[in-house]
PDB file of C-alpha atoms and ligand atoms in Angstrom:
ATOM      1  CA  MET A   1      -6.106  20.285   0.046  1.00 54.00           C
ATOM      2  CA  GLN A   2      -8.579  18.085   1.840  1.00 62.00           C
ATOM      3  CA  GLU A   3      -9.278  14.659   0.515  1.00 73.00           C
ATOM      4  CA  LEU A   4     -12.911  14.273  -0.430  1.00 87.00           C
ATOM      5  CA  GLN A   5     -13.474  10.864   1.110  1.00 85.00           C
ATOM      6  CA  TYR A   6     -17.125  10.593   0.072  1.00 87.00           C
ATOM      7  CA  LEU A   7     -16.437  11.456  -3.550  1.00 88.00           C
ATOM      8  CA  GLN A   8     -13.840   8.859  -4.355  1.00 83.00           C
ATOM      9  CA  GLY A   9     -14.485   7.326  -7.725  1.00 83.00           C
ATOM     10  CA  TYR A  10     -16.024  10.461  -9.272  1.00 88.00           C
ATOM     11  CA  PRO A  11     -14.180  12.091 -12.202  1.00 89.00           C
ATOM     12  CA  ASN A  12     -11.419  14.579 -11.350  1.00 90.00           C
ATOM     13  CA  ASP A  13     -13.152  17.538 -12.976  1.00 93.00           C
ATOM     14  CA  ILE A  14     -16.170  16.955 -10.746  1.00 93.00           C
ATOM     15  CA  THR A  15     -14.145  16.681  -7.540  1.00 92.00           C
ATOM     16  CA  ALA A  16     -12.134  19.771  -8.573  1.00 94.00           C
ATOM     17  CA  GLN A  17     -15.391  21.731  -8.832  1.00 95.00           C
ATOM     18  CA  VAL A  18     -16.460  20.536  -5.402  1.00 96.00           C
ATOM     19  CA  GLN A  19     -13.038  21.432  -4.004  1.00 95.00           C
ATOM     20  CA  HIS A  20     -13.478  24.933  -5.415  1.00 96.00           C
ATOM     21  CA  LEU A  21     -16.928  25.272  -3.824  1.00 96.00           C
ATOM     22  CA  ILE A  22     -15.467  24.228  -0.481  1.00 96.00           C
ATOM     23  CA  GLU A  23     -12.554  26.667  -0.686  1.00 96.00           C
ATOM     24  CA  LYS A  24     -14.953  29.515  -1.482  1.00 97.00           C
ATOM     25  CA  GLY A  25     -17.188  28.414   1.407  1.00 96.00           C
ATOM     26  CA  LYS A  26     -20.103  27.988  -0.994  1.00 97.00           C
ATOM     27  CA  LEU A  27     -21.062  24.375  -0.397  1.00 97.00           C
ATOM     28  CA  PRO A  28     -23.635  25.069   2.374  1.00 97.00           C
ATOM     29  CA  ALA A  29     -25.440  27.724   0.308  1.00 97.00           C
ATOM     30  CA  LEU A  30     -25.540  25.460  -2.718  1.00 97.00           C
ATOM     31  CA  LEU A  31     -27.057  22.600  -0.733  1.00 98.00           C
ATOM     32  CA  LEU A  32     -29.531  24.873   1.057  1.00 98.00           C
ATOM     33  CA  GLN A  33     -30.689  26.278  -2.248  1.00 98.00           C
ATOM     34  CA  LYS A  34     -31.424  22.818  -3.559  1.00 98.00           C
ATOM     35  CA  TYR A  35     -32.631  21.369  -0.253  1.00 98.00           C
ATOM     36  CA  PRO A  36     -34.072  24.210   1.853  1.00 98.00           C
ATOM     37  CA  SER A  37     -35.337  22.058   4.696  1.00 97.00           C
ATOM     38  CA  PRO A  38     -34.878  18.665   6.352  1.00 98.00           C
ATOM     39  CA  HIS A  39     -37.471  15.902   6.360  1.00 98.00           C
ATOM     40  CA  GLU A  40     -39.643  15.273   9.404  1.00 97.00           C
ATOM     41  CA  ILE A  41     -39.120  11.546   9.741  1.00 98.00           C
ATOM     42  CA  ARG A  42     -37.563  11.800  13.163  1.00 96.00           C
ATOM     43  CA  THR A  43     -38.449   8.630  15.011  1.00 97.00           C
ATOM     44  CA  ASP A  44     -37.737   4.982  14.262  1.00 97.00           C
ATOM     45  CA  LYS A  45     -41.495   4.412  14.044  1.00 97.00           C
ATOM     46  CA  ALA A  46     -41.881   7.139  11.419  1.00 98.00           C
ATOM     47  CA  LEU A  47     -38.858   5.737   9.588  1.00 97.00           C
ATOM     48  CA  TYR A  48     -40.386   2.247   9.613  1.00 97.00           C
ATOM     49  CA  GLU A  49     -43.584   3.592   8.033  1.00 97.00           C
ATOM     50  CA  TYR A  50     -41.670   5.656   5.494  1.00 97.00           C
ATOM     51  CA  VAL A  51     -39.488   2.714   4.408  1.00 96.00           C
ATOM     52  CA  THR A  52     -42.430   0.310   4.312  1.00 95.00           C
ATOM     53  CA  ALA A  53     -44.386   2.658   2.023  1.00 95.00           C
ATOM     54  CA  ILE A  54     -41.480   2.822  -0.458  1.00 96.00           C
ATOM     55  CA  LYS A  55     -40.989  -0.932  -0.220  1.00 95.00           C
ATOM     56  CA  ASN A  56     -44.655  -1.700  -0.870  1.00 93.00           C
ATOM     57  CA  SER A  57     -44.745   0.522  -3.928  1.00 93.00           C
ATOM     58  CA  SER A  58     -41.514  -0.797  -5.414  1.00 91.00           C
ATOM     59  CA  ILE A  59     -40.603  -4.283  -4.265  1.00 87.00           C
ATOM     60  CA  GLN A  60     -43.515  -6.627  -4.424  1.00 78.00           C
ATOM     61  CA  LYS A  61     -43.610 -10.089  -2.982  1.00 77.00           C
ATOM     62  CA  SER A  62     -41.201  -9.691  -0.144  1.00 78.00           C
ATOM     63  CA  GLN A  63     -41.910 -10.266   3.494  1.00 80.00           C
ATOM     64  CA  PRO A  64     -42.504  -7.346   5.857  1.00 86.00           C
ATOM     65  CA  LEU A  65     -39.475  -5.627   7.333  1.00 90.00           C
ATOM     66  CA  SER A  66     -38.852  -6.838  10.833  1.00 89.00           C
ATOM     67  CA  LYS A  67     -37.005  -3.761  11.983  1.00 91.00           C
ATOM     68  CA  VAL A  68     -36.114  -0.306  10.661  1.00 94.00           C
ATOM     69  CA  LEU A  69     -34.129   2.143  12.705  1.00 93.00           C
ATOM     70  CA  TYR A  70     -31.683   5.019  12.826  1.00 93.00           C
ATOM     71  CA  ASP A  71     -28.361   3.750  14.078  1.00 89.00           C
ATOM     72  CA  ALA A  72     -25.746   6.084  15.514  1.00 86.00           C
ATOM     73  CA  LYS A  73     -23.159   3.327  15.378  1.00 82.00           C
ATOM     74  CA  ILE A  74     -23.010   3.134  11.605  1.00 78.00           C
ATOM     75  CA  LYS A  75     -19.734   4.734  10.639  1.00 67.00           C
ATOM     76  CA  MET A  76     -20.063   6.634   7.419  1.00 63.00           C
ATOM     77  CA  HIS A  77     -17.446   6.014   4.812  1.00 55.00           C
ATOM     78  CA  TYR A  78     -17.334   5.650   1.078  1.00 51.00           C
ATOM     79  CA  GLN A  79     -18.909   2.203   1.020  1.00 52.00           C
ATOM     80  CA  ALA A  80     -21.231   1.939   3.977  1.00 56.00           C
ATOM     81  CA  LEU A  81     -24.269   4.194   3.990  1.00 60.00           C
ATOM     82  CA  GLY A  82     -26.763   2.060   5.743  1.00 56.00           C
ATOM     83  CA  VAL A  83     -26.950  -1.554   6.674  1.00 62.00           C
ATOM     84  CA  HIS A  84     -29.316  -4.151   5.406  1.00 61.00           C
ATOM     85  CA  LYS A  85     -29.266  -7.395   7.305  1.00 62.00           C
ATOM     86  CA  ILE A  86     -30.977 -10.615   6.611  1.00 57.00           C
ATOM     87  CA  ILE A  87     -30.988 -12.521   9.842  1.00 59.00           C
ATOM     88  CA  SER A  88     -31.684 -16.168   9.392  1.00 57.00           C
ATOM     89  CA  ARG A  89     -32.539 -18.458  12.213  1.00 61.00           C
ATOM     90  CA  VAL A  90     -33.949 -21.886  12.573  1.00 62.00           C
ATOM     91  CA  GLN A  91     -37.390 -21.978  14.131  1.00 60.00           C
ATOM     92  CA  GLY A  92     -38.598 -25.500  14.661  1.00 67.00           C
ATOM     93  CA  ASN A  93     -37.639 -27.180  11.429  1.00 65.00           C
ATOM     94  CA  LYS A  94     -37.966 -24.024   9.340  1.00 63.00           C
ATOM     95  CA  LEU A  95     -35.367 -21.449   8.424  1.00 58.00           C
ATOM     96  CA  LYS A  96     -36.913 -18.067   9.110  1.00 63.00           C
ATOM     97  CA  SER A  97     -35.292 -14.935   7.822  1.00 67.00           C
ATOM     98  CA  LYS A  98     -35.884 -11.394   8.968  1.00 76.00           C
ATOM     99  CA  ASN A  99     -35.206  -8.247   7.002  1.00 83.00           C
ATOM    100  CA  GLU A 100     -33.730  -5.465   9.041  1.00 87.00           C
ATOM    101  CA  ILE A 101     -32.710  -2.027   7.791  1.00 89.00           C
ATOM    102  CA  ARG A 102     -30.506   0.352   9.724  1.00 88.00           C
ATOM    103  CA  ILE A 103     -29.964   3.885   8.482  1.00 90.00           C
ATOM    104  CA  SER A 104     -27.086   5.979   9.742  1.00 88.00           C
ATOM    105  CA  SER A 105     -28.357   8.622  12.134  1.00 89.00           C
ATOM    106  CA  ALA A 106     -26.494  11.152   9.955  1.00 88.00           C
ATOM    107  CA  PHE A 107     -29.719  11.064   7.899  1.00 93.00           C
ATOM    108  CA  ARG A 108     -32.110  11.850  10.748  1.00 94.00           C
ATOM    109  CA  ASN A 109     -31.739  15.532   9.978  1.00 94.00           C
ATOM    110  CA  ALA A 110     -31.194  15.341   6.228  1.00 96.00           C
ATOM    111  CA  PRO A 111     -33.190  16.416   3.165  1.00 97.00           C
ATOM    112  CA  GLU A 112     -35.946  13.938   2.327  1.00 98.00           C
ATOM    113  CA  PRO A 113     -34.656  13.047  -1.182  1.00 97.00           C
ATOM    114  CA  LEU A 114     -31.289  12.059   0.285  1.00 96.00           C
ATOM    115  CA  LEU A 115     -32.883   9.875   2.954  1.00 95.00           C
ATOM    116  CA  ARG A 116     -34.981   8.335   0.191  1.00 96.00           C
ATOM    117  CA  MET A 117     -31.855   7.512  -1.817  1.00 94.00           C
ATOM    118  CA  ILE A 118     -30.320   5.659   1.142  1.00 92.00           C
ATOM    119  CA  VAL A 119     -33.590   3.820   1.752  1.00 94.00           C
ATOM    120  CA  VAL A 120     -33.848   2.802  -1.925  1.00 94.00           C
ATOM    121  CA  HIS A 121     -30.267   1.524  -1.740  1.00 92.00           C
ATOM    122  CA  GLU A 122     -30.970  -0.624   1.308  1.00 90.00           C
ATOM    123  CA  LEU A 123     -34.305  -1.880  -0.064  1.00 92.00           C
ATOM    124  CA  ALA A 124     -32.636  -2.907  -3.326  1.00 91.00           C
ATOM    125  CA  HIS A 125     -30.380  -5.177  -1.269  1.00 88.00           C
ATOM    126  CA  ILE A 126     -33.429  -7.279  -0.419  1.00 87.00           C
ATOM    127  CA  LYS A 127     -33.320  -8.457  -4.026  1.00 89.00           C
ATOM    128  CA  GLU A 128     -29.658  -7.999  -4.901  1.00 89.00           C
ATOM    129  CA  ARG A 129     -26.930  -8.614  -2.340  1.00 85.00           C
ATOM    130  CA  GLU A 130     -24.024  -7.245  -4.362  1.00 87.00           C
ATOM    131  CA  HIS A 131     -23.388  -3.805  -5.827  1.00 87.00           C
ATOM    132  CA  ASN A 132     -23.632  -5.087  -9.372  1.00 91.00           C
ATOM    133  CA  LYS A 133     -25.389  -3.959 -12.546  1.00 94.00           C
ATOM    134  CA  ALA A 134     -28.693  -5.555 -11.579  1.00 95.00           C
ATOM    135  CA  PHE A 135     -28.505  -3.798  -8.216  1.00 93.00           C
ATOM    136  CA  TYR A 136     -28.087  -0.307  -9.698  1.00 93.00           C
ATOM    137  CA  LYS A 137     -30.714  -1.027 -12.327  1.00 96.00           C
ATOM    138  CA  LEU A 138     -33.173  -1.810  -9.552  1.00 95.00           C
ATOM    139  CA  CYS A 139     -32.193   1.349  -7.638  1.00 95.00           C
ATOM    140  CA  LYS A 140     -32.821   3.420 -10.760  1.00 96.00           C
ATOM    141  CA  HIS A 141     -36.109   1.666 -11.357  1.00 96.00           C
ATOM    142  CA  ILE A 142     -37.337   2.534  -7.853  1.00 96.00           C
ATOM    143  CA  GLU A 143     -35.897   6.069  -7.951  1.00 96.00           C
ATOM    144  CA  PRO A 144     -35.103   7.430 -11.444  1.00 97.00           C
ATOM    145  CA  GLN A 145     -32.915  10.193  -9.945  1.00 97.00           C
ATOM    146  CA  TYR A 146     -30.879   7.648  -7.972  1.00 95.00           C
ATOM    147  CA  HIS A 147     -27.439   8.554  -9.334  1.00 93.00           C
ATOM    148  CA  GLN A 148     -27.926  12.317  -9.021  1.00 95.00           C
ATOM    149  CA  LEU A 149     -29.253  11.838  -5.490  1.00 95.00           C
ATOM    150  CA  GLU A 150     -26.290   9.647  -4.595  1.00 92.00           C
ATOM    151  CA  PHE A 151     -23.933  12.405  -5.704  1.00 93.00           C
ATOM    152  CA  ASP A 152     -25.913  14.996  -3.725  1.00 95.00           C
ATOM    153  CA  MET A 153     -25.934  12.683  -0.714  1.00 93.00           C
ATOM    154  CA  ARG A 154     -22.141  12.493  -0.922  1.00 91.00           C
ATOM    155  CA  LEU A 155     -21.992  16.288  -1.129  1.00 94.00           C
ATOM    156  CA  TYR A 156     -24.202  16.393   1.955  1.00 94.00           C
ATOM    157  CA  LEU A 157     -21.835  14.092   3.888  1.00 91.00           C
ATOM    158  CA  THR A 158     -18.904  16.240   2.754  1.00 92.00           C
ATOM    159  CA  GLN A 159     -20.812  19.248   4.091  1.00 94.00           C
ATOM    160  CA  LEU A 160     -21.296  17.554   7.497  1.00 92.00           C
ATOM    161  CA  ASP A 161     -17.584  16.738   7.653  1.00 89.00           C
ATOM    162  CA  ILE A 162     -16.259  20.154   6.718  1.00 93.00           C
ATOM    163  CA  PHE A 163     -18.922  22.728   7.613  1.00 95.00           C
ATOM    164  CA  GLY A 164     -21.058  20.855  10.151  1.00 94.00           C
ATOM    165  CA  PRO A 165     -24.870  20.428  10.233  1.00 95.00           C
ATOM    166  CA  LEU A 166     -26.745  22.052   7.356  1.00 95.00           C
ATOM    167  CA  TYR A 167     -29.897  22.821   9.353  1.00 95.00           C
TER     168      TYR A 167
HETATM  169 ZN1   ZN B 201     -25.017  -1.434  -0.433  1.00 92.31          ZN
END
């Protein structure tokens, strides 16, 4: 039995169901039924615009993002899905900080709702550094389906691991 590394922390009955789907070879069909096609946000420029639009509609009063990009070097594991960095540097006598968001390139060819979930997660870190209650409350405020999408995103990563690309 394979260990479902992306689904650690979910209840056993849930992971048993996923295990069953995998053994029957039904995970790809299930995901394709729910998410028939990938998004078309292929370039870093398109990603920057996409993320900025979500940010402007959800997190007011924060400075523009300095950089948004797909990063092939982000290793996917249970904890790390994307990277949000606040780079602070002294400029003259002022401390300037820059907001940078890197999204794993595993999401370059993913369904749009799953990319959105990752983006919401990273944007929420602008306000909340830690994965605490306030953080998840903010995620849910920006995207009401956040928790369902996170589960689906983890199914999607499981798919990539075991069956390969979905599209
Ligand atoms: Zn995080």
